[in-house]
CSV table of C-alpha atoms in Angstrom, one decimal:
chain,number,residue,atom,x,y,z
Z,21,MET,CA,83.3,75.1,100.6
Z,22,ASN,CA,84.3,74.3,96.7
Z,23,GLN,CA,87.5,75.5,96.1
Z,24,GLN,CA,87.6,74.8,92.7
Z,25,GLN,CA,86.0,78.0,91.9
Z,26,TYR,CA,87.9,79.9,94.1
Z,27,THR,CA,90.4,82.6,92.4
Z,28,ALA,CA,93.3,84.1,94.0
Z,29,ILE,CA,95.7,87.6,92.8
Z,30,ILE,CA,98.9,86.8,94.3
Z,31,THR,CA,101.5,90.1,93.4
Z,32,GLY,CA,105.0,88.9,92.8
Z,33,THR,CA,104.6,85.5,91.6
Z,34,SER,CA,107.6,84.9,89.5
Z,35,SER,CA,109.7,84.1,92.3
Z,36,GLY,CA,110.0,83.5,96.1
Z,37,VAL,CA,107.2,83.2,98.5
Z,38,GLY,CA,104.8,84.3,96.0
Z,39,LEU,CA,105.7,81.7,93.3
Z,40,TYR,CA,105.4,79.2,96.1
Z,41,ALA,CA,102.0,80.4,97.4
Z,42,ALA,CA,100.5,80.2,93.9
Z,43,LYS,CA,102.1,76.5,93.8
Z,44,ALA,CA,100.5,75.7,97.0
Z,45,LEU,CA,97.0,77.3,96.4
Z,46,ILE,CA,96.7,75.8,92.9
Z,47,ASN,CA,97.3,72.3,94.3
Z,48,ARG,CA,94.6,73.4,96.3
Z,49,GLY,CA,92.5,73.7,93.7
Z,50,TRP,CA,92.8,77.7,93.4
Z,51,HIS,CA,92.4,79.4,90.2
Z,52,ILE,CA,95.8,82.1,90.5
Z,53,VAL,CA,95.9,85.2,89.0
Z,54,MET,CA,100.0,85.5,88.7
Z,55,ALA,CA,100.2,89.2,89.1
Z,56,CYS,CA,104.1,90.3,87.9
Z,57,ARG,CA,106.4,92.8,85.7
Z,58,ASP,CA,107.5,89.9,83.5
Z,59,LEU,CA,105.3,87.9,81.9
Z,60,ALA,CA,107.4,85.8,80.2
Z,61,LYS,CA,109.8,85.2,83.3
Z,62,MET,CA,106.6,83.9,85.1
Z,63,GLU,CA,105.7,82.1,81.9
Z,64,GLN,CA,108.7,80.2,82.0
Z,65,VAL,CA,109.0,79.5,85.7
Z,66,ALA,CA,105.1,78.5,85.6
Z,67,ASN,CA,106.7,75.8,83.1
Z,68,SER,CA,109.9,74.6,85.1
Z,69,LEU,CA,107.4,74.2,87.7
Z,70,GLU,CA,105.0,72.1,85.9
Z,71,ILE,CA,102.1,73.9,87.1
Z,72,PRO,CA,98.9,73.0,85.1
Z,73,LYS,CA,98.2,76.0,82.5
Z,74,GLN,CA,94.5,75.8,82.8
Z,75,SER,CA,95.2,76.9,86.9
Z,76,TYR,CA,96.6,80.2,86.3
Z,77,THR,CA,96.5,83.0,84.3
Z,78,ILE,CA,99.3,86.0,84.0
Z,79,LEU,CA,98.5,89.3,84.2
Z,80,GLN,CA,101.4,92.1,83.8
Z,81,VAL,CA,101.6,95.1,86.9
Z,82,ASP,CA,104.3,97.0,87.9
Z,83,LEU,CA,103.6,98.1,91.7
Z,84,ALA,CA,105.5,101.4,91.3
Z,85,SER,CA,103.4,102.8,88.4
Z,86,LEU,CA,99.8,103.7,90.1
Z,87,GLU,CA,98.9,103.9,86.0
Z,88,SER,CA,99.6,99.9,85.7
Z,89,VAL,CA,98.0,99.2,88.9
Z,90,ARG,CA,95.3,100.8,87.3
Z,91,ASN,CA,95.1,99.1,84.1
Z,92,PHE,CA,96.0,95.6,85.6
Z,93,VAL,CA,92.7,95.8,87.5
Z,94,ASN,CA,90.6,96.5,84.6
Z,95,ASN,CA,92.2,93.9,82.6
Z,96,PHE,CA,91.6,91.6,85.7
Z,97,ARG,CA,88.1,92.2,85.6
Z,98,ALA,CA,87.9,91.9,81.5
Z,99,THR,CA,88.5,87.9,82.8
Z,100,GLY,CA,85.2,87.9,84.1
Z,101,ARG,CA,86.5,86.2,87.0
Z,102,SER,CA,84.9,86.5,90.4
Z,103,LEU,CA,87.9,87.3,93.2
Z,104,GLU,CA,87.4,85.5,96.8
Z,105,ALA,CA,91.6,86.6,98.1
Z,106,LEU,CA,94.0,88.9,97.1
Z,107,VAL,CA,97.4,88.5,98.4
Z,108,CYS,CA,99.9,91.6,98.5
Z,109,ASN,CA,103.7,89.7,98.3
Z,110,ALA,CA,105.4,91.5,96.6
Z,111,ALA,CA,108.5,93.4,97.5
Z,112,ILE,CA,111.8,95.2,96.4
Z,113,TYR,CA,114.2,96.0,98.8
Z,114,MET,CA,117.4,97.8,97.9
Z,115,PRO,CA,119.9,98.0,100.5
Z,116,LEU,CA,122.9,99.4,98.3
Z,117,LEU,CA,121.1,102.6,97.2
Z,118,LYS,CA,123.2,106.0,97.8
Z,119,GLU,CA,120.3,107.9,96.2
Z,120,PRO,CA,116.9,107.4,95.8
Z,121,LEU,CA,115.1,105.6,92.9
Z,122,ARG,CA,111.8,106.8,91.9
Z,123,SER,CA,108.6,105.8,90.9
Z,124,PRO,CA,106.6,107.2,87.1
Z,125,GLU,CA,105.3,109.2,89.9
Z,126,GLY,CA,107.8,110.9,91.5
Z,127,TYR,CA,107.8,109.1,94.3
Z,128,GLU,CA,110.7,106.8,96.8
Z,129,LEU,CA,110.3,103.9,94.6
Z,130,THR,CA,110.8,101.4,97.6
Z,131,MET,CA,107.8,103.0,99.2
Z,132,ALA,CA,105.8,103.4,96.0
Z,133,THR,CA,106.3,99.7,95.0
Z,134,ASN,CA,105.9,97.9,98.5
Z,135,HIS,CA,102.8,100.5,99.8
Z,136,LEU,CA,101.3,103.2,97.6
Z,137,GLY,CA,101.0,100.0,94.9
Z,138,HIS,CA,99.5,97.6,96.7
Z,139,PHE,CA,97.5,100.3,98.9
Z,140,LEU,CA,95.7,101.4,96.0
Z,141,LEU,CA,95.3,98.2,94.9
Z,142,CYS,CA,93.3,96.9,97.9
Z,143,ASN,CA,91.1,99.9,97.7
Z,144,LEU,CA,90.6,99.2,94.0
Z,145,MET,CA,89.4,95.5,94.7
Z,146,LEU,CA,87.3,95.8,97.5
Z,147,GLU,CA,84.1,95.8,95.9
Z,148,ASP,CA,85.4,92.5,93.7
Z,149,LEU,CA,86.1,91.1,97.1
Z,150,LYS,CA,83.3,91.6,98.7
Z,151,ASN,CA,81.2,90.7,95.7
Z,152,ASN,CA,82.7,87.3,95.0
Z,153,SER,CA,81.5,83.7,95.2
Z,154,SER,CA,82.6,82.8,98.9
Z,155,LYS,CA,81.4,83.4,102.3
Z,156,GLU,CA,84.6,84.7,103.5
Z,157,PRO,CA,87.3,86.6,101.1
Z,158,ARG,CA,90.6,87.3,102.4
Z,159,LEU,CA,93.0,90.2,102.3
Z,160,VAL,CA,96.5,89.2,102.7
Z,161,ILE,CA,99.0,91.3,103.3
Z,162,LEU,CA,102.8,90.0,103.7
Z,163,GLY,CA,104.8,91.1,106.8
Z,164,THR,CA,108.4,91.0,108.1
Z,165,VAL,CA,109.9,90.8,111.2
Z,166,THR,CA,111.9,93.7,110.7
Z,167,HIS,CA,108.9,96.1,111.1
Z,168,ASN,CA,108.9,95.3,114.9
Z,169,PRO,CA,112.1,96.9,116.9
Z,170,ASP,CA,110.5,94.9,119.8
Z,171,GLU,CA,111.2,91.6,118.3
Z,172,LEU,CA,115.0,89.7,117.9
Z,173,GLY,CA,114.8,90.3,114.4
Z,174,GLY,CA,114.0,93.9,114.0
Z,175,LYS,CA,116.1,95.4,116.8
Z,176,ILE,CA,118.7,95.5,114.5
Z,177,PRO,CA,119.2,99.3,112.9
Z,178,PRO,CA,118.1,101.5,111.5
Z,179,ARG,CA,114.8,101.0,113.1
Z,180,PRO,CA,111.6,101.8,111.0
Z,181,ASP,CA,110.6,105.3,112.3
Z,182,LEU,CA,107.4,107.0,110.1
Z,183,GLY,CA,107.7,110.0,112.6
Z,184,GLN,CA,104.5,111.8,111.7
Z,185,LEU,CA,104.2,110.7,107.9
Z,186,GLN,CA,106.0,114.4,107.4
Z,187,GLY,CA,107.3,113.0,103.8
Z,188,PHE,CA,104.0,111.7,102.7
Z,189,ALA,CA,102.5,115.1,103.9
Z,190,ALA,CA,104.9,117.2,101.8
Z,191,GLY,CA,103.9,115.6,98.7
Z,192,PHE,CA,106.6,112.2,98.7
Z,193,LYS,CA,108.5,113.8,95.7
Z,194,GLU,CA,112.1,115.3,94.8
Z,195,PRO,CA,113.8,116.0,97.2
Z,196,ILE,CA,111.6,113.9,99.9
Z,197,SER,CA,112.6,110.3,99.7
Z,198,MET,CA,111.4,109.3,103.7
Z,199,ALA,CA,108.3,108.9,105.0
Z,200,ASP,CA,109.3,110.9,108.2
Z,201,GLY,CA,110.8,113.7,105.5
Z,202,LYS,CA,114.9,112.7,106.5
Z,203,THR,CA,118.0,112.0,105.0
Z,204,PHE,CA,117.3,108.8,102.5
Z,205,GLU,CA,117.9,105.4,104.1
Z,206,PRO,CA,117.4,102.6,102.1
Z,207,VAL,CA,117.5,99.7,104.7
Z,208,LYS,CA,114.8,102.5,106.5
Z,209,ALA,CA,113.2,102.9,103.6
Z,210,TYR,CA,112.0,99.3,103.4
Z,211,LYS,CA,111.1,98.6,106.7
Z,212,ASP,CA,108.9,101.8,106.8
Z,213,SER,CA,107.1,100.5,104.1
Z,214,LYS,CA,106.3,97.1,105.9
Z,215,VAL,CA,105.2,99.2,108.8
Z,216,CYS,CA,102.7,101.0,106.2
Z,217,ASN,CA,101.8,97.6,105.2
Z,218,VAL,CA,100.7,96.4,108.6
Z,219,LEU,CA,99.1,99.8,109.2
Z,220,THR,CA,96.9,99.2,105.8
Z,221,MET,CA,95.9,96.1,107.1
Z,222,ARG,CA,94.8,97.0,110.3
Z,223,GLU,CA,93.0,100.1,108.9
Z,224,LEU,CA,91.2,97.8,106.1
Z,225,ASP,CA,90.4,95.7,108.8
Z,226,ARG,CA,88.6,98.6,111.3
Z,227,ARG,CA,86.6,100.5,107.9
Z,228,TYR,CA,85.3,97.4,106.1
Z,229,HIS,CA,85.7,94.0,107.4
Z,230,GLN,CA,82.1,94.5,109.3
Z,231,SER,CA,80.5,96.3,106.2
Z,232,HIS,CA,82.2,94.5,103.6
Z,233,GLY,CA,82.7,90.3,105.4
Z,234,ILE,CA,86.3,90.3,104.4
Z,235,ILE,CA,88.6,88.8,106.4
Z,236,PHE,CA,91.7,90.9,106.5
Z,237,SER,CA,95.5,89.5,107.8
Z,238,SER,CA,99.1,90.0,107.5
Z,239,LEU,CA,101.5,87.3,108.3
Z,240,TYR,CA,105.4,86.7,108.8
Z,241,PRO,CA,106.1,83.3,107.6
Z,242,GLY,CA,109.7,83.2,108.5
Z,243,CYS,CA,113.0,84.0,106.9
Z,244,VAL,CA,113.1,83.3,103.6
Z,245,ALA,CA,116.4,84.1,103.3
Z,246,THR,CA,117.0,82.2,99.9
Z,247,THR,CA,114.2,84.5,98.4
Z,248,ALA,CA,115.3,86.9,95.9
Z,249,LEU,CA,114.1,89.7,97.7
Z,250,PHE,CA,118.2,89.5,98.5
Z,251,ARG,CA,118.8,90.0,95.1
Z,252,ASN,CA,120.2,93.5,95.4
Z,253,HIS,CA,122.7,92.9,98.1
Z,254,TYR,CA,126.3,92.1,98.3
Z,255,PRO,CA,126.6,88.3,96.6
Z,256,LEU,CA,128.8,87.9,100.6
Z,257,PHE,CA,125.9,88.4,101.8
Z,258,GLN,CA,123.6,86.6,99.6
Z,259,LYS,CA,125.8,83.7,100.6
Z,260,ILE,CA,126.2,83.8,104.6
Z,261,PHE,CA,122.9,84.9,105.4
Z,262,PRO,CA,120.9,81.8,104.7
Z,263,ILE,CA,123.4,80.1,106.9
Z,264,PHE,CA,123.4,82.7,109.4
Z,265,GLN,CA,119.9,81.8,109.8
Z,266,LYS,CA,119.5,77.8,109.2
Z,267,TYR,CA,122.6,77.3,112.2
Z,268,ILE,CA,122.8,80.4,114.0
Z,269,THR,CA,119.9,82.0,114.5
Z,270,GLY,CA,117.0,78.8,113.8
Z,271,GLY,CA,114.9,80.9,111.9
Z,272,PHE,CA,115.4,79.9,108.5
Z,273,VAL,CA,112.2,79.0,106.2
Z,274,SER,CA,112.3,77.6,103.0
Z,275,GLU,CA,110.3,79.2,99.9
Z,276,ASP,CA,108.4,76.1,99.9
Z,277,LEU,CA,107.2,76.3,103.5
Z,278,ALA,CA,106.6,79.7,103.4
Z,279,GLY,CA,104.4,79.5,100.4
Z,280,GLU,CA,102.2,76.7,102.4
Z,281,ARG,CA,102.0,79.1,105.1
Z,282,VAL,CA,100.7,81.8,102.8
Z,283,ALA,CA,97.9,79.3,101.2
Z,284,ALA,CA,97.2,78.4,104.4
Z,285,VAL,CA,96.4,81.9,105.9
Z,286,VAL,CA,94.7,82.3,102.5
Z,287,ALA,CA,92.4,79.2,102.4
Z,288,ASP,CA,92.1,77.8,106.1
Z,289,THR,CA,89.2,78.1,108.1
Z,290,GLU,CA,91.5,78.3,111.5
Z,291,TYR,CA,92.8,81.8,109.8
Z,292,ALA,CA,89.5,83.2,109.5
Z,293,GLN,CA,90.1,85.9,111.7
Z,294,SER,CA,90.2,89.8,110.4
Z,295,GLY,CA,92.7,92.1,111.6
Z,296,ALA,CA,95.1,89.1,113.0
Z,297,TYR,CA,99.0,89.5,112.1
Z,298,TRP,CA,100.4,85.6,112.2
Z,299,SER,CA,103.7,84.2,113.0
Z,300,TRP,CA,105.7,81.0,113.7
Z,301,GLY,CA,108.1,83.0,115.5
Z,302,ASN,CA,111.1,84.4,114.9
Z,303,ARG,CA,113.2,80.8,115.6
Z,304,GLN,CA,110.6,78.6,114.1
Z,305,LYS,CA,108.6,77.0,116.9
Z,306,LYS,CA,109.4,73.0,116.6
Z,307,ASP,CA,105.7,72.1,116.6
Z,308,GLY,CA,105.0,74.6,113.9
Z,309,GLN,CA,102.1,75.7,115.1
Z,310,SER,CA,101.4,79.7,114.3
Z,311,PHE,CA,99.9,82.7,116.4
Z,312,VAL,CA,98.7,85.3,116.0
Z,313,GLN,CA,101.7,88.2,117.1
Z,314,LYS,CA,101.3,91.7,118.2
Z,315,VAL,CA,102.6,94.3,115.7
Z,316,SER,CA,105.0,97.2,116.3
Z,317,PRO,CA,104.0,99.9,118.5
Z,318,GLN,CA,103.9,102.0,115.1
Z,319,ALA,CA,101.6,99.3,113.6
Z,320,ARG,CA,99.0,99.5,116.5
Z,321,ASP,CA,99.2,102.9,116.8
Z,322,GLU,CA,95.3,104.0,115.8
Z,323,GLU,CA,95.9,108.2,115.5
Z,324,LYS,CA,99.2,107.0,113.0
Z,325,GLY,CA,97.3,104.4,110.7
Z,326,THR,CA,94.3,107.0,109.9
Z,327,LEU,CA,97.2,109.7,109.1
Z,328,MET,CA,98.8,107.4,106.7
Z,329,TRP,CA,95.3,106.3,105.5
Z,330,ASP,CA,94.5,109.7,104.8
Z,331,LEU,CA,98.0,110.8,103.1
Z,332,SER,CA,97.9,107.5,101.4
Z,333,THR,CA,94.6,108.4,99.7
Z,334,LYS,CA,95.6,111.4,98.6
Z,335,LEU,CA,99.3,110.3,97.0
Z,336,VAL,CA,98.0,107.5,95.1
Z,337,GLY,CA,94.8,109.7,93.5
Z,338,ILE,CA,91.3,108.1,95.4
Z,339,ASP,CA,88.9,109.4,96.8
């Protein structure tokens, strides 16, 4: 394939995994649309890494805002570029919150940013991916081990639990702040949103892989303990956590390596398996080989996936 012509959108590219995934794909000859909130910061970071200006386009998006997502899609289409891959990477994690923050539409901010914004973006860009120059367009959603209480890294409470999505069904606005309709818990809000991410990938695969020819997948690239995802945690945690992952659990992965793994799932033929959740293990395998990992019981619950899809569709305002 002539990847020189290919374009990928990556959300959350101003730091961490998204930035290094963009860099890795650019090194493979791709053009990257860097979707981020702060355009000036993105430009500065790209310059600091000496990323060639002709290899990327920066477009503004705030995933917490459904209007911003729709504006982003219009702005991307105005570039006239074909779309070969969409990578839903951006996420927020605010474990110290005492009370929920709200999106412009009034939804709890973590779920609005991590799930609902990406859910809308994926649905709006399906036709762009379908009508592209690649024989195997891809849509990749970042996962995390914490979505799965069956895995070592996911056993730490609070455990994710969508319940019957009572919060979604009730409209997810004040006073509702959790998917299951229960009391706000910021760490659980993050984990719940990541369960929804994996459910979204699996539902996209079930609904559109055959008809659209798009390869839908997720991945857990390893514990990127230095990422800005943890910027809202205690400073002591930010210092200790990378050390713990490097020398105790063995799960540590650099931002650079995580970015390379995302790029591989986007571009390499060995990852052309729709519906797969790729992993390199909680403790990084010495051979560095990826494998398809079973997702959590909630994330493979087809009935829950259908319910999540239907309720999310109403919340983001699409038919």
